[in-house]
């Protein structure tokens, strides 16, 4: 399967802990996106990379959030000092042009 | 900034009946338009997209949508639904001057197909 892979699929963490998610995009895709989806809502844009450069960040991405894409391949999204409001599905997508391919997401539950 | 409104949060319909899921958008510039489907605990799958040209766009699984610039709408239709179409459907826009092609999504419409 050469789709977008996200790991882990599910993560339960205690409030105040740090968590890190990984996304492996489709290898030919130069753009990689992170979106957050809360229950009953549509996805909201967080940040995107073109190759290894992080080109835009949403105001939703507080200073507790950081994303990297070293060498323009996989990406990681880290949340420090998690809060209950961070509970959501974190979706990664990659694209070359207009064809987004989404991963299955990482569901984060902060207890 | 652009926004997307999906007027119906839930649409119940009987199997083999036609369905229309409504989407309206707001933007100060020209946009590209998309419909995605999401099955439980999965990511989003692209159904169809409007970039330019014919305003009637055909997608996968028998779905189609029509771009209406004057009404700023992009409603999704299917002439005959199946049980397997039960899912959440999201309309999304991307502004043409947006180099990164970031998407703004609507709140979603849950299509519930009943036997």
PDB file of N, CA and C in Angstrom, chain B residues 8-74:
ATOM      1  N   UNK B   8     -27.220  21.025   5.909  1.00  0.00           N
ATOM      2  CA  UNK B   8     -27.874  19.908   6.598  1.00  0.00           C
ATOM      3  C   UNK B   8     -26.830  19.100   7.353  1.00  0.00           C
ATOM      4  N   UNK B   9     -27.034  18.935   8.653  1.00  0.00           N
ATOM      5  CA  UNK B   9     -26.073  18.142   9.411  1.00  0.00           C
ATOM      6  C   UNK B   9     -26.320  16.642   9.209  1.00  0.00           C
ATOM      7  N   UNK B  10     -27.588  16.272   8.963  1.00  0.00           N
ATOM      8  CA  UNK B  10     -27.935  14.878   8.719  1.00  0.00           C
ATOM      9  C   UNK B  10     -28.956  14.806   7.605  1.00  0.00           C
ATOM     10  N   UNK B  11     -28.802  13.812   6.746  1.00  0.00           N
ATOM     11  CA  UNK B  11     -29.769  13.582   5.677  1.00  0.00           C
ATOM     12  C   UNK B  11     -30.118  12.099   5.669  1.00  0.00           C
ATOM     13  N   UNK B  12     -31.320  11.750   6.144  1.00  0.00           N
ATOM     14  CA  UNK B  12     -31.768  10.362   6.040  1.00  0.00           C
ATOM     15  C   UNK B  12     -32.459  10.139   4.700  1.00  0.00           C
ATOM     16  N   UNK B  13     -32.211   8.994   4.092  1.00  0.00           N
ATOM     17  CA  UNK B  13     -32.801   8.704   2.786  1.00  0.00           C
ATOM     18  C   UNK B  13     -32.931   7.195   2.644  1.00  0.00           C
ATOM     19  N   UNK B  14     -33.933   6.763   1.909  1.00  0.00           N
ATOM     20  CA  UNK B  14     -34.099   5.335   1.667  1.00  0.00           C
ATOM     21  C   UNK B  14     -33.208   4.875   0.520  1.00  0.00           C
ATOM     22  N   UNK B  15     -32.814   3.638   0.594  1.00  0.00           N
ATOM     23  CA  UNK B  15     -31.985   3.037  -0.461  1.00  0.00           C
ATOM     24  C   UNK B  15     -32.664   3.175  -1.811  1.00  0.00           C
ATOM     25  N   UNK B  16     -31.885   3.475  -2.829  1.00  0.00           N
ATOM     26  CA  UNK B  16     -32.299   3.643  -4.225  1.00  0.00           C
ATOM     27  C   UNK B  16     -33.010   4.975  -4.471  1.00  0.00           C
ATOM     28  N   UNK B  17     -33.163   5.803  -3.459  1.00  0.00           N
ATOM     29  CA  UNK B  17     -33.734   7.138  -3.657  1.00  0.00           C
ATOM     30  C   UNK B  17     -32.636   8.103  -4.066  1.00  0.00           C
ATOM     31  N   UNK B  18     -32.996   9.229  -4.702  1.00  0.00           N
ATOM     32  CA  UNK B  18     -31.998  10.257  -5.012  1.00  0.00           C
ATOM     33  C   UNK B  18     -31.665  11.078  -3.779  1.00  0.00           C
ATOM     34  N   UNK B  19     -30.500  11.703  -3.799  1.00  0.00           N
ATOM     35  CA  UNK B  19     -30.108  12.535  -2.675  1.00  0.00           C
ATOM     36  C   UNK B  19     -29.344  13.763  -3.168  1.00  0.00           C
ATOM     37  N   UNK B  20     -29.504  14.861  -2.435  1.00  0.00           N
ATOM     38  CA  UNK B  20     -28.729  16.068  -2.686  1.00  0.00           C
ATOM     39  C   UNK B  20     -28.192  16.568  -1.354  1.00  0.00           C
ATOM     40  N   UNK B  21     -26.880  16.772  -1.287  1.00  0.00           N
ATOM     41  CA  UNK B  21     -26.246  17.344  -0.103  1.00  0.00           C
ATOM     42  C   UNK B  21     -25.810  18.756  -0.478  1.00  0.00           C
ATOM     43  N   UNK B  22     -26.249  19.718   0.325  1.00  0.00           N
ATOM     44  CA  UNK B  22     -26.062  21.109  -0.051  1.00  0.00           C
ATOM     45  C   UNK B  22     -24.789  21.710   0.540  1.00  0.00           C
ATOM     46  N   UNK B  23     -24.164  22.571  -0.263  1.00  0.00           N
ATOM     47  CA  UNK B  23     -22.938  23.252   0.157  1.00  0.00           C
ATOM     48  C   UNK B  23     -22.949  24.660  -0.409  1.00  0.00           C
ATOM     49  N   UNK B  24     -22.754  25.639   0.445  1.00  0.00           N
ATOM     50  CA  UNK B  24     -22.586  27.025   0.016  1.00  0.00           C
ATOM     51  C   UNK B  24     -21.266  27.539   0.563  1.00  0.00           C
ATOM     52  N   UNK B  25     -20.631  28.410  -0.186  1.00  0.00           N
ATOM     53  CA  UNK B  25     -19.347  28.929   0.254  1.00  0.00           C
ATOM     54  C   UNK B  25     -19.336  30.444   0.164  1.00  0.00           C
ATOM     55  N   UNK B  26     -18.357  31.021   0.833  1.00  0.00           N
ATOM     56  CA  UNK B  26     -18.170  32.462   0.793  1.00  0.00           C
ATOM     57  C   UNK B  26     -16.683  32.735   0.614  1.00  0.00           C
ATOM     58  N   UNK B  27     -16.367  33.571  -0.373  1.00  0.00           N
ATOM     59  CA  UNK B  27     -14.976  33.930  -0.611  1.00  0.00           C
ATOM     60  C   UNK B  27     -14.918  35.210  -1.415  1.00  0.00           C
ATOM     61  N   UNK B  28     -13.900  36.007  -1.182  1.00  0.00           N
ATOM     62  CA  UNK B  28     -13.735  37.255  -1.912  1.00  0.00           C
ATOM     63  C   UNK B  28     -12.985  37.042  -3.233  1.00  0.00           C
ATOM     64  N   UNK B  29     -12.464  35.827  -3.438  1.00  0.00           N
ATOM     65  CA  UNK B  29     -11.740  35.523  -4.679  1.00  0.00           C
ATOM     66  C   UNK B  29     -12.292  34.225  -5.257  1.00  0.00           C
ATOM     67  N   UNK B  30     -11.849  33.909  -6.443  1.00  0.00           N
ATOM     68  CA  UNK B  30     -12.288  32.662  -7.075  1.00  0.00           C
ATOM     69  C   UNK B  30     -11.745  31.468  -6.292  1.00  0.00           C
ATOM     70  N   UNK B  31     -12.500  30.377  -6.355  1.00  0.00           N
ATOM     71  CA  UNK B  31     -12.147  29.214  -5.552  1.00  0.00           C
ATOM     72  C   UNK B  31     -12.130  27.935  -6.372  1.00  0.00           C
ATOM     73  N   UNK B  32     -11.462  26.951  -5.826  1.00  0.00           N
ATOM     74  CA  UNK B  32     -11.586  25.574  -6.258  1.00  0.00           C
ATOM     75  C   UNK B  32     -12.493  24.891  -5.227  1.00  0.00           C
ATOM     76  N   UNK B  33     -13.251  23.897  -5.669  1.00  0.00           N
ATOM     77  CA  UNK B  33     -14.241  23.270  -4.796  1.00  0.00           C
ATOM     78  C   UNK B  33     -14.076  21.749  -4.798  1.00  0.00           C
ATOM     79  N   UNK B  34     -14.346  21.159  -3.655  1.00  0.00           N
ATOM     80  CA  UNK B  34     -14.108  19.726  -3.467  1.00  0.00           C
ATOM     81  C   UNK B  34     -15.220  19.116  -2.615  1.00  0.00           C
ATOM     82  N   UNK B  35     -15.469  17.841  -2.852  1.00  0.00           N
ATOM     83  CA  UNK B  35     -16.276  17.028  -1.939  1.00  0.00           C
ATOM     84  C   UNK B  35     -15.452  15.808  -1.526  1.00  0.00           C
ATOM     85  N   UNK B  36     -15.474  15.560  -0.215  1.00  0.00           N
ATOM     86  CA  UNK B  36     -14.789  14.398   0.353  1.00  0.00           C
ATOM     87  C   UNK B  36     -15.799  13.546   1.105  1.00  0.00           C
ATOM     88  N   UNK B  37     -15.506  12.235   1.201  1.00  0.00           N
ATOM     89  CA  UNK B  37     -16.310  11.322   1.996  1.00  0.00           C
ATOM     90  C   UNK B  37     -15.419  10.730   3.085  1.00  0.00           C
ATOM     91  N   UNK B  38     -16.010  10.551   4.263  1.00  0.00           N
ATOM     92  CA  UNK B  38     -15.275   9.957   5.381  1.00  0.00           C
ATOM     93  C   UNK B  38     -16.102   8.836   5.983  1.00  0.00           C
ATOM     94  N   UNK B  39     -15.562   7.622   5.936  1.00  0.00           N
ATOM     95  CA  UNK B  39     -16.184   6.482   6.598  1.00  0.00           C
ATOM     96  C   UNK B  39     -15.675   6.422   8.030  1.00  0.00           C
ATOM     97  N   UNK B  40     -16.403   5.764   8.934  1.00  0.00           N
ATOM     98  CA  UNK B  40     -16.029   5.763  10.353  1.00  0.00           C
ATOM     99  C   UNK B  40     -14.579   5.353  10.584  1.00  0.00           C
ATOM    100  N   UNK B  41     -13.901   6.143  11.405  1.00  0.00           N
ATOM    101  CA  UNK B  41     -12.517   5.876  11.807  1.00  0.00           C
ATOM    102  C   UNK B  41     -11.551   5.816  10.634  1.00  0.00           C
ATOM    103  N   UNK B  42     -11.878   6.517   9.586  1.00  0.00           N
ATOM    104  CA  UNK B  42     -10.987   6.569   8.439  1.00  0.00           C
ATOM    105  C   UNK B  42     -10.695   8.012   8.053  1.00  0.00           C
ATOM    106  N   UNK B  43      -9.708   8.181   7.170  1.00  0.00           N
ATOM    107  CA  UNK B  43      -9.422   9.504   6.638  1.00  0.00           C
ATOM    108  C   UNK B  43     -10.430   9.889   5.576  1.00  0.00           C
ATOM    109  N   UNK B  44     -10.164  10.974   4.907  1.00  0.00           N
ATOM    110  CA  UNK B  44     -11.077  11.493   3.889  1.00  0.00           C
ATOM    111  C   UNK B  44     -10.658  11.020   2.501  1.00  0.00           C
ATOM    112  N   UNK B  45     -11.666  10.705   1.703  1.00  0.00           N
ATOM    113  CA  UNK B  45     -11.427  10.265   0.334  1.00  0.00           C
ATOM    114  C   UNK B  45     -12.061  11.270  -0.623  1.00  0.00           C
ATOM    115  N   UNK B  46     -11.322  11.681  -1.628  1.00  0.00           N
ATOM    116  CA  UNK B  46     -11.844  12.661  -2.585  1.00  0.00           C
ATOM    117  C   UNK B  46     -12.909  12.030  -3.462  1.00  0.00           C
ATOM    118  N   UNK B  47     -14.094  12.664  -3.503  1.00  0.00           N
ATOM    119  CA  UNK B  47     -15.176  12.224  -4.383  1.00  0.00           C
ATOM    120  C   UNK B  47     -15.072  12.901  -5.746  1.00  0.00           C
ATOM    121  N   UNK B  48     -14.884  14.218  -5.726  1.00  0.00           N
ATOM    122  CA  UNK B  48     -14.798  14.989  -6.968  1.00  0.00           C
ATOM    123  C   UNK B  48     -14.267  16.383  -6.659  1.00  0.00           C
ATOM    124  N   UNK B  49     -13.866  17.074  -7.712  1.00  0.00           N
ATOM    125  CA  UNK B  49     -13.360  18.429  -7.547  1.00  0.00           C
ATOM    126  C   UNK B  49     -13.724  19.271  -8.763  1.00  0.00           C
ATOM    127  N   UNK B  50     -13.912  20.561  -8.508  1.00  0.00           N
ATOM    128  CA  UNK B  50     -14.108  21.538  -9.583  1.00  0.00           C
ATOM    129  C   UNK B  50     -12.915  22.483  -9.570  1.00  0.00           C
ATOM    130  N   UNK B  51     -12.197  22.495 -10.692  1.00  0.00           N
ATOM    131  CA  UNK B  51     -11.064  23.412 -10.841  1.00  0.00           C
ATOM    132  C   UNK B  51     -11.379  24.482 -11.870  1.00  0.00           C
ATOM    133  N   UNK B  52     -11.942  24.085 -12.996  1.00  0.00           N
ATOM    134  CA  UNK B  52     -12.311  25.017 -14.057  1.00  0.00           C
ATOM    135  C   UNK B  52     -13.126  24.239 -15.084  1.00  0.00           C
ATOM    136  N   UNK B  53     -13.634  24.970 -16.097  1.00  0.00           N
ATOM    137  CA  UNK B  53     -14.325  24.292 -17.178  1.00  0.00           C
ATOM    138  C   UNK B  53     -15.778  24.024 -16.866  1.00  0.00           C
ATOM    139  N   UNK B  54     -16.268  22.871 -17.290  1.00  0.00           N
ATOM    140  CA  UNK B  54     -17.676  22.531 -17.133  1.00  0.00           C
ATOM    141  C   UNK B  54     -18.091  22.601 -15.674  1.00  0.00           C
ATOM    142  N   UNK B  55     -19.242  23.205 -15.445  1.00  0.00           N
ATOM    143  CA  UNK B  55     -19.701  23.382 -14.066  1.00  0.00           C
ATOM    144  C   UNK B  55     -20.298  22.110 -13.482  1.00  0.00           C
ATOM    145  N   UNK B  56     -20.581  21.115 -14.324  1.00  0.00           N
ATOM    146  CA  UNK B  56     -21.081  19.829 -13.837  1.00  0.00           C
ATOM    147  C   UNK B  56     -19.900  18.868 -13.760  1.00  0.00           C
ATOM    148  N   UNK B  57     -19.645  18.412 -12.564  1.00  0.00           N
ATOM    149  CA  UNK B  57     -18.470  17.580 -12.318  1.00  0.00           C
ATOM    150  C   UNK B  57     -18.920  16.191 -11.902  1.00  0.00           C
ATOM    151  N   UNK B  58     -18.363  15.186 -12.535  1.00  0.00           N
ATOM    152  CA  UNK B  58     -18.688  13.810 -12.162  1.00  0.00           C
ATOM    153  C   UNK B  58     -17.541  13.227 -11.352  1.00  0.00           C
ATOM    154  N   UNK B  59     -17.915  12.457 -10.330  1.00  0.00           N
ATOM    155  CA  UNK B  59     -16.902  11.879  -9.464  1.00  0.00           C
ATOM    156  C   UNK B  59     -17.032  10.373  -9.362  1.00  0.00           C
ATOM    157  N   UNK B  60     -16.448   9.847  -8.304  1.00  0.00           N
ATOM    158  CA  UNK B  60     -16.478   8.404  -8.116  1.00  0.00           C
ATOM    159  C   UNK B  60     -17.792   7.976  -7.470  1.00  0.00           C
ATOM    160  N   UNK B  61     -18.069   6.681  -7.547  1.00  0.00           N
ATOM    161  CA  UNK B  61     -19.242   6.086  -6.892  1.00  0.00           C
ATOM    162  C   UNK B  61     -20.574   6.680  -7.364  1.00  0.00           C
ATOM    163  N   UNK B  62     -20.615   7.229  -8.579  1.00  0.00           N
ATOM    164  CA  UNK B  62     -21.858   7.738  -9.136  1.00  0.00           C
ATOM    165  C   UNK B  62     -22.264   9.121  -8.664  1.00  0.00           C
ATOM    166  N   UNK B  63     -21.420   9.800  -7.923  1.00  0.00           N
ATOM    167  CA  UNK B  63     -21.737  11.145  -7.446  1.00  0.00           C
ATOM    168  C   UNK B  63     -21.405  12.198  -8.496  1.00  0.00           C
ATOM    169  N   UNK B  64     -22.131  13.306  -8.461  1.00  0.00           N
ATOM    170  CA  UNK B  64     -21.834  14.457  -9.291  1.00  0.00           C
ATOM    171  C   UNK B  64     -22.163  15.720  -8.511  1.00  0.00           C
ATOM    172  N   UNK B  65     -21.576  16.837  -8.935  1.00  0.00           N
ATOM    173  CA  UNK B  65     -21.850  18.110  -8.276  1.00  0.00           C
ATOM    174  C   UNK B  65     -21.864  19.199  -9.329  1.00  0.00           C
ATOM    175  N   UNK B  66     -22.605  20.256  -9.043  1.00  0.00           N
ATOM    176  CA  UNK B  66     -22.702  21.366  -9.971  1.00  0.00           C
ATOM    177  C   UNK B  66     -22.272  22.650  -9.299  1.00  0.00           C
ATOM    178  N   UNK B  67     -21.333  23.331  -9.919  1.00  0.00           N
ATOM    179  CA  UNK B  67     -20.841  24.616  -9.430  1.00  0.00           C
ATOM    180  C   UNK B  67     -21.767  25.712  -9.940  1.00  0.00           C
ATOM    181  N   UNK B  68     -22.310  26.510  -9.038  1.00  0.00           N
ATOM    182  CA  UNK B  68     -23.160  27.634  -9.403  1.00  0.00           C
ATOM    183  C   UNK B  68     -22.536  28.888  -8.814  1.00  0.00           C
ATOM    184  N   UNK B  69     -21.870  29.649  -9.693  1.00  0.00           N
ATOM    185  CA  UNK B  69     -21.116  30.808  -9.210  1.00  0.00           C
ATOM    186  C   UNK B  69     -22.032  31.891  -8.648  1.00  0.00           C
ATOM    187  N   UNK B  70     -23.170  32.111  -9.307  1.00  0.00           N
ATOM    188  CA  UNK B  70     -24.058  33.186  -8.867  1.00  0.00           C
ATOM    189  C   UNK B  70     -24.669  32.890  -7.503  1.00  0.00           C
ATOM    190  N   UNK B  71     -24.892  31.615  -7.218  1.00  0.00           N
ATOM    191  CA  UNK B  71     -25.453  31.242  -5.928  1.00  0.00           C
ATOM    192  C   UNK B  71     -24.380  30.767  -4.950  1.00  0.00           C
ATOM    193  N   UNK B  72     -23.141  30.825  -5.366  1.00  0.00           N
ATOM    194  CA  UNK B  72     -21.992  30.350  -4.569  1.00  0.00           C
ATOM    195  C   UNK B  72     -22.302  29.008  -3.928  1.00  0.00           C
ATOM    196  N   UNK B  73     -22.720  28.069  -4.775  1.00  0.00           N
ATOM    197  CA  UNK B  73     -23.076  26.748  -4.269  1.00  0.00           C
ATOM    198  C   UNK B  73     -22.339  25.664  -5.036  1.00  0.00           C
ATOM    199  N   UNK B  74     -22.258  24.503  -4.407  1.00  0.00           N
ATOM    200  CA  UNK B  74     -21.614  23.333  -5.022  1.00  0.00           C
ATOM    201  C   UNK B  74     -22.285  22.109  -4.418  1.00  0.00           C
TER     202      UNK B  74
END
